[in-house]
Coordinates of C-alpha atoms in Angstrom, one line a residue:
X1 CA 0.0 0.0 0.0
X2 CA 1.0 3.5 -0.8
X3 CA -0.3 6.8 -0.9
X4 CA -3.8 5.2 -0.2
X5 CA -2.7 2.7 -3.5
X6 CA -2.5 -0.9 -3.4
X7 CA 0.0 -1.9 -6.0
X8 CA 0.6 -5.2 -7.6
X9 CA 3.8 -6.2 -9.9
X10 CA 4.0 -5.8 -13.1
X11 CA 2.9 -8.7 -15.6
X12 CA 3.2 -9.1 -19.3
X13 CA 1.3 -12.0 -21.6
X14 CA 2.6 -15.1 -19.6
X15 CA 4.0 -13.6 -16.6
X16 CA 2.0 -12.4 -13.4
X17 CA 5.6 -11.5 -11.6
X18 CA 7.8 -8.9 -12.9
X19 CA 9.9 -6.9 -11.3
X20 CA 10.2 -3.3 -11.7
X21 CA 14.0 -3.1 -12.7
X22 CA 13.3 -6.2 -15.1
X23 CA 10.7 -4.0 -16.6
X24 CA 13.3 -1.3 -17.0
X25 CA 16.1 -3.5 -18.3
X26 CA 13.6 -5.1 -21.1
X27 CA 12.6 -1.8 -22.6
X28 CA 15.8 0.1 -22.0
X29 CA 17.3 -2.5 -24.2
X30 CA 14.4 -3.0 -27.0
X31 CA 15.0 0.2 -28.9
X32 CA 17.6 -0.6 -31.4
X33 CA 17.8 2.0 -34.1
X34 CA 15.7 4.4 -32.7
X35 CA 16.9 8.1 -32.9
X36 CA 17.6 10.4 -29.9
X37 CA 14.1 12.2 -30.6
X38 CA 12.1 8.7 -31.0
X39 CA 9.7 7.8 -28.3
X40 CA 11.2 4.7 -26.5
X41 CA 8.0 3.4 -25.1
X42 CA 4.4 4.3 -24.8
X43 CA 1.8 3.7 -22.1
X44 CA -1.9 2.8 -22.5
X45 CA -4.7 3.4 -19.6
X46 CA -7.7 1.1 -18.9
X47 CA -9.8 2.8 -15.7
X48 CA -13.1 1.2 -15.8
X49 CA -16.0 3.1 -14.3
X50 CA -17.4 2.2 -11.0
X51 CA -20.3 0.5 -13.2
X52 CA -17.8 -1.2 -14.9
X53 CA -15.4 -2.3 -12.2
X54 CA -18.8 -4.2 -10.4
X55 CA -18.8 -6.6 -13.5
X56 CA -15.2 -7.2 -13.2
X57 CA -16.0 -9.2 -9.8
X58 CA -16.6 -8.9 -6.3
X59 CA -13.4 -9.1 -4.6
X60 CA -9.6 -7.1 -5.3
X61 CA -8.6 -10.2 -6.5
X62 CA -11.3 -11.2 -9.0
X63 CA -11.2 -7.9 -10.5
X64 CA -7.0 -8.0 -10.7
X65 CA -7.6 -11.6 -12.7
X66 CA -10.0 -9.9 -14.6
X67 CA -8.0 -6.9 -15.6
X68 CA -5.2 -9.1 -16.5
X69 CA -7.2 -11.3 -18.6
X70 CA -8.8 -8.6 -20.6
X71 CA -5.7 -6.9 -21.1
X72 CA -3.9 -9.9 -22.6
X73 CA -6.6 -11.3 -24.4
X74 CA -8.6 -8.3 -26.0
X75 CA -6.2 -4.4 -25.1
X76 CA -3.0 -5.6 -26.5
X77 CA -4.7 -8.3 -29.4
X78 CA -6.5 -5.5 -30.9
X79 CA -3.1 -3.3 -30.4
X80 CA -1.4 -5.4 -32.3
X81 CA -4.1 -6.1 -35.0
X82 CA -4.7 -2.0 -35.2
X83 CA -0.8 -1.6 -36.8
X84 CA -2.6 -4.1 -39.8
X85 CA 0.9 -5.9 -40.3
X86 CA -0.3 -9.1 -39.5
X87 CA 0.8 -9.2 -35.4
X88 CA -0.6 -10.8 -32.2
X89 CA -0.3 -9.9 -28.6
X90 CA 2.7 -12.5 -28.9
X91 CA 4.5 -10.1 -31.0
X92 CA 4.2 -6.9 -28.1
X93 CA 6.5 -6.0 -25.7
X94 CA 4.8 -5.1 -23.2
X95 CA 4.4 -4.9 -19.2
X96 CA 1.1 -3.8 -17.1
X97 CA 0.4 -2.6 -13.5
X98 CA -2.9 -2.7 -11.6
X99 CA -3.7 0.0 -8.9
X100 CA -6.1 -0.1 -6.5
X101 CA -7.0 3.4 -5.0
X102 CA -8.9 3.2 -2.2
X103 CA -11.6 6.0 -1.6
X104 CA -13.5 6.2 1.3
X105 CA -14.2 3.5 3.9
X106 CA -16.3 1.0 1.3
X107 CA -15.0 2.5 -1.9
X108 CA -12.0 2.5 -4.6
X109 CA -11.3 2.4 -8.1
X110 CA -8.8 0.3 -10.4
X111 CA -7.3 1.0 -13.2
X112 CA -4.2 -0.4 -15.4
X113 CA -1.1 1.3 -17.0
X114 CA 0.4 -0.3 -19.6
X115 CA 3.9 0.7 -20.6
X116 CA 4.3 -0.7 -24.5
X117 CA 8.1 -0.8 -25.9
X118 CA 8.3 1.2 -29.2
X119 CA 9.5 -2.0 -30.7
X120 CA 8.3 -5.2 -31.4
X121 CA 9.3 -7.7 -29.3
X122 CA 12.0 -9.5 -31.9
X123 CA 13.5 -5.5 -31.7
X124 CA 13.1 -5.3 -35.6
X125 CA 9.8 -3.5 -36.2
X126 CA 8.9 0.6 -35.5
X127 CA 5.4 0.2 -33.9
X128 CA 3.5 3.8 -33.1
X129 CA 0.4 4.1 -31.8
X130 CA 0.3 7.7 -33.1
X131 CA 0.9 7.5 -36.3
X132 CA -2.4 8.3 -38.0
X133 CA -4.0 5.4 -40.4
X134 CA -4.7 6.3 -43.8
X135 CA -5.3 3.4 -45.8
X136 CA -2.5 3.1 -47.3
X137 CA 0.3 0.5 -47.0
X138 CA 3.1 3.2 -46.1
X139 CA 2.9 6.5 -44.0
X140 CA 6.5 7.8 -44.3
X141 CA 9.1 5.0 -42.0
X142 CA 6.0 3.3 -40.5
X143 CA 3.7 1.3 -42.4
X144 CA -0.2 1.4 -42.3
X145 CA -0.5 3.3 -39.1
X146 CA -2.6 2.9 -36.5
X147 CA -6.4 3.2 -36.4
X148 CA -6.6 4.6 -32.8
X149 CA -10.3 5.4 -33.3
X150 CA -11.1 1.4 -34.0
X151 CA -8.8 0.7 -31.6
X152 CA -11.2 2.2 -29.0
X153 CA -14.3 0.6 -29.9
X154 CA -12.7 -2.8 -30.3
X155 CA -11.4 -2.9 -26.6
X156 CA -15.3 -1.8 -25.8
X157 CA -17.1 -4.1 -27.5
X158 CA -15.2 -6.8 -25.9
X159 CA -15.1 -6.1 -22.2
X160 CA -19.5 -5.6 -23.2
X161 CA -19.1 -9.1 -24.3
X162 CA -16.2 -10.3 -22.0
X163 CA -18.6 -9.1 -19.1
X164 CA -21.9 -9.1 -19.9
X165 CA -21.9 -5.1 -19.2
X166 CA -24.9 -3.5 -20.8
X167 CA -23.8 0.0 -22.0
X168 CA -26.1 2.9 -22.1
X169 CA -25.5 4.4 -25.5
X170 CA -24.7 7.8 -24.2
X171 CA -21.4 5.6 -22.3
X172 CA -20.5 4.5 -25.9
X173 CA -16.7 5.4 -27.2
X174 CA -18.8 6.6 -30.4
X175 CA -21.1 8.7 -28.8
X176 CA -18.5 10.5 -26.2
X177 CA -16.1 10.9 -29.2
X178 CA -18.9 12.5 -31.2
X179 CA -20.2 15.1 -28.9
X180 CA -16.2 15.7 -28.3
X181 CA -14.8 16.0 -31.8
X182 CA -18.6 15.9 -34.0
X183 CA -19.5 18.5 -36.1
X184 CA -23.4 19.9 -35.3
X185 CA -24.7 17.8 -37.8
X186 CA -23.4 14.5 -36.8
X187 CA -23.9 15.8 -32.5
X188 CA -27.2 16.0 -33.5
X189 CA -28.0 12.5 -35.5
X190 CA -25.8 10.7 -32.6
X191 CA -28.4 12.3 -29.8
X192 CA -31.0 11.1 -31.9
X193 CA -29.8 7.5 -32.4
X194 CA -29.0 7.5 -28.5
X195 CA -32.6 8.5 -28.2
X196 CA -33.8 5.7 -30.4
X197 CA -32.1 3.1 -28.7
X198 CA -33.4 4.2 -25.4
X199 CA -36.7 4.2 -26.4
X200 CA -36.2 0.6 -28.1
X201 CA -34.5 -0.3 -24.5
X202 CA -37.7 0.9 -22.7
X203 CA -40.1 -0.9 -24.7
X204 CA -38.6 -4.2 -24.1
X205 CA -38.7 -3.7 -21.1
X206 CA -42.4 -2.9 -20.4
X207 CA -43.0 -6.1 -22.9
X208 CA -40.8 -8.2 -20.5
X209 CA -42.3 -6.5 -17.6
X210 CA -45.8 -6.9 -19.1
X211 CA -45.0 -10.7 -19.8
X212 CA -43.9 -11.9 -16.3
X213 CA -46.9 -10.6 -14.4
X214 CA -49.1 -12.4 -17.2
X215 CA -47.8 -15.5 -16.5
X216 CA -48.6 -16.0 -12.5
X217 CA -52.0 -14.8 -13.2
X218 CA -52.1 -17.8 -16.0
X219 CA -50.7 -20.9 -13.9
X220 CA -53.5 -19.3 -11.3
X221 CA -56.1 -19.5 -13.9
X222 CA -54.9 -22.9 -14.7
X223 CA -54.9 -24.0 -11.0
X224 CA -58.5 -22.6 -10.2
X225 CA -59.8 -24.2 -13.5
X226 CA -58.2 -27.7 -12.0
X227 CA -59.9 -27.4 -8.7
X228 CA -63.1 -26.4 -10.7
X229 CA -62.7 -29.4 -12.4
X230 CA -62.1 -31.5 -9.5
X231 CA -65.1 -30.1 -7.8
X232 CA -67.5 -31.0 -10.7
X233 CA -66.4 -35.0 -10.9
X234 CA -67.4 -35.4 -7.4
X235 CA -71.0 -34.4 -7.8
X236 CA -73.3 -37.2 -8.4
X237 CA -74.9 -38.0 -11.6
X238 CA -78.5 -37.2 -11.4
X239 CA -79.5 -39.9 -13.7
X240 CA -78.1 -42.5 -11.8
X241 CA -79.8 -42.0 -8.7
X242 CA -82.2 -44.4 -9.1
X243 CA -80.2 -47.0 -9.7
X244 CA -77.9 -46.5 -6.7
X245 CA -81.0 -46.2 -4.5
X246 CA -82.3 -49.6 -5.5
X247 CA -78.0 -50.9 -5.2
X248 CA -77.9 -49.8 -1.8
X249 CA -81.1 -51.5 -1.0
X250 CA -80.3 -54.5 -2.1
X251 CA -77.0 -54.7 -0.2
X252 CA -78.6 -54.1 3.1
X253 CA -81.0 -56.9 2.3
X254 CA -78.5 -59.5 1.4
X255 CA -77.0 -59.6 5.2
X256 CA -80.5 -60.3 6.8
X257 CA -81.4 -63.0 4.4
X258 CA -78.2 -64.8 5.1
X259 CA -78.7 -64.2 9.4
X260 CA -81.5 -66.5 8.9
X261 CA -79.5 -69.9 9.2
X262 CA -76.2 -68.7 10.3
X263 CA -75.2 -70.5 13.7
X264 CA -77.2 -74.1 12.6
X265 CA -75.4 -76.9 12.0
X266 CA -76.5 -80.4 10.6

């Protein structure tokens, strides 16, 4: 624990263990042929929202697995894919850190920093985040780019998936980058396609709503028409009344006429 922070080591994609001067060493010493001015390493921030941080688990140590996870399988896949040169998180060079910061009592928030070498792990490839993509197989000394804009919505739509989070579309990457960077025309069909899918959102609901109180008031239809049911196969048939009166005579009759010689013997 410091400064209120719990911190855990670093990891990477088959390590949960590193140490901090390992960390140093491995990026200090991944940056051949890079100039004086060229960035040596980048870092990349996941900080789920409070929202977010309850799907990750209920415990520090669910969440932590759960961070990791993502970050290995999904954050640093799509990375990889985004510089469209045919890489995998196996190819990154890379080393992550979990914080927990502790606010309040009953309350914190975690988030990740992931420091990413400027190389690629064999130390033969230029790999830069900010270089813009273009569509086009070479932007100046680094091919393709990097799409930071897919990027973004990638790494959303699979923690949604990863976690089952259901994201209110005003908490979209597209809509927040919209109303950031939009022009009017394109602020103003986002807010209406936000709308729309609230409304969409709402009306399942009521129909879901609608269809589970429907369905206790149907088994108790069901029930009370059983009981009815019951209730009407024990009344006695009128038409054979008759008959069962002149039965049940007959049956107290038959024990007197057998009394008559019962006891005699010959």
């Amino acid at each position: 624990m410091k400064n209120g922070q719990e911190v855990q080591p670093f990891f990477n994609n088959s390590r949960d263990y590193i140490s901090a001067q390992e960390v140093t060493f491995k990026i200090d010493n991944n940056k051949a042929k890079l100039s004086r001015n060229d960035a040596k390493f980048y870092v990349i921030t996941v900080s789920p929202s409070s929202r977010e941080l309850e799907k990750m688990g209920k415990t520090e140590k669910e969440q932590a697995e759960a961070m990791r996870k993502y970050v290995r399988d999904d954050v640093m896949q799509h990375y990889a894919e985004g510089f469209g040169k045919g890489l995998n998180k196996e190819d990154i060079e890379y080393y992550g850190k979990i914080h927990f910061e502790r606010k309040g009592a009953d309350r914190y928030d975690m988030h990740a920093h992931i420091i990413v070498s400027r190389k690629d792990r064999s130390n033969t490839r230029k790999l830069s985040p900010k270089t813009n993509h273009t569509g086009k197989k070479n932007c100046g000394n680094v091919k393709g780019g990097f799409d930071r804009t897919d990027f973004f919505r990638k790494c959303e739509s699979s923690f949604d998936k990863r976690t089952g989070y259901d994201r209110a579309p005003e908490q979209t990457f597209d809509y927040l980058n919209t109303m950031k960077n939009g022009s009017p025309k394109e602020i103003f069909q986002k807010k209406e396609w936000a709308e729309r899918v609230n409304h969409e959102r709402l009306e399942k609901m009521k129909a879901e709503w609608s269809r589970d109180l429907q369905e206790p008031r149907q088994e108790q239809g069901r029930e009370e028409i059983q009981q009815q049911g019951n209730s009407i196969s024990q009344v006695p048939d009128i038409n054979q009344a008759p008959q069962r009166k002149k039965q049940q005579e007959e049956e107290l009759d038959q024990p007197r006429k057998r009394s008559r010689g019962f006891g005699m013997g010959m």
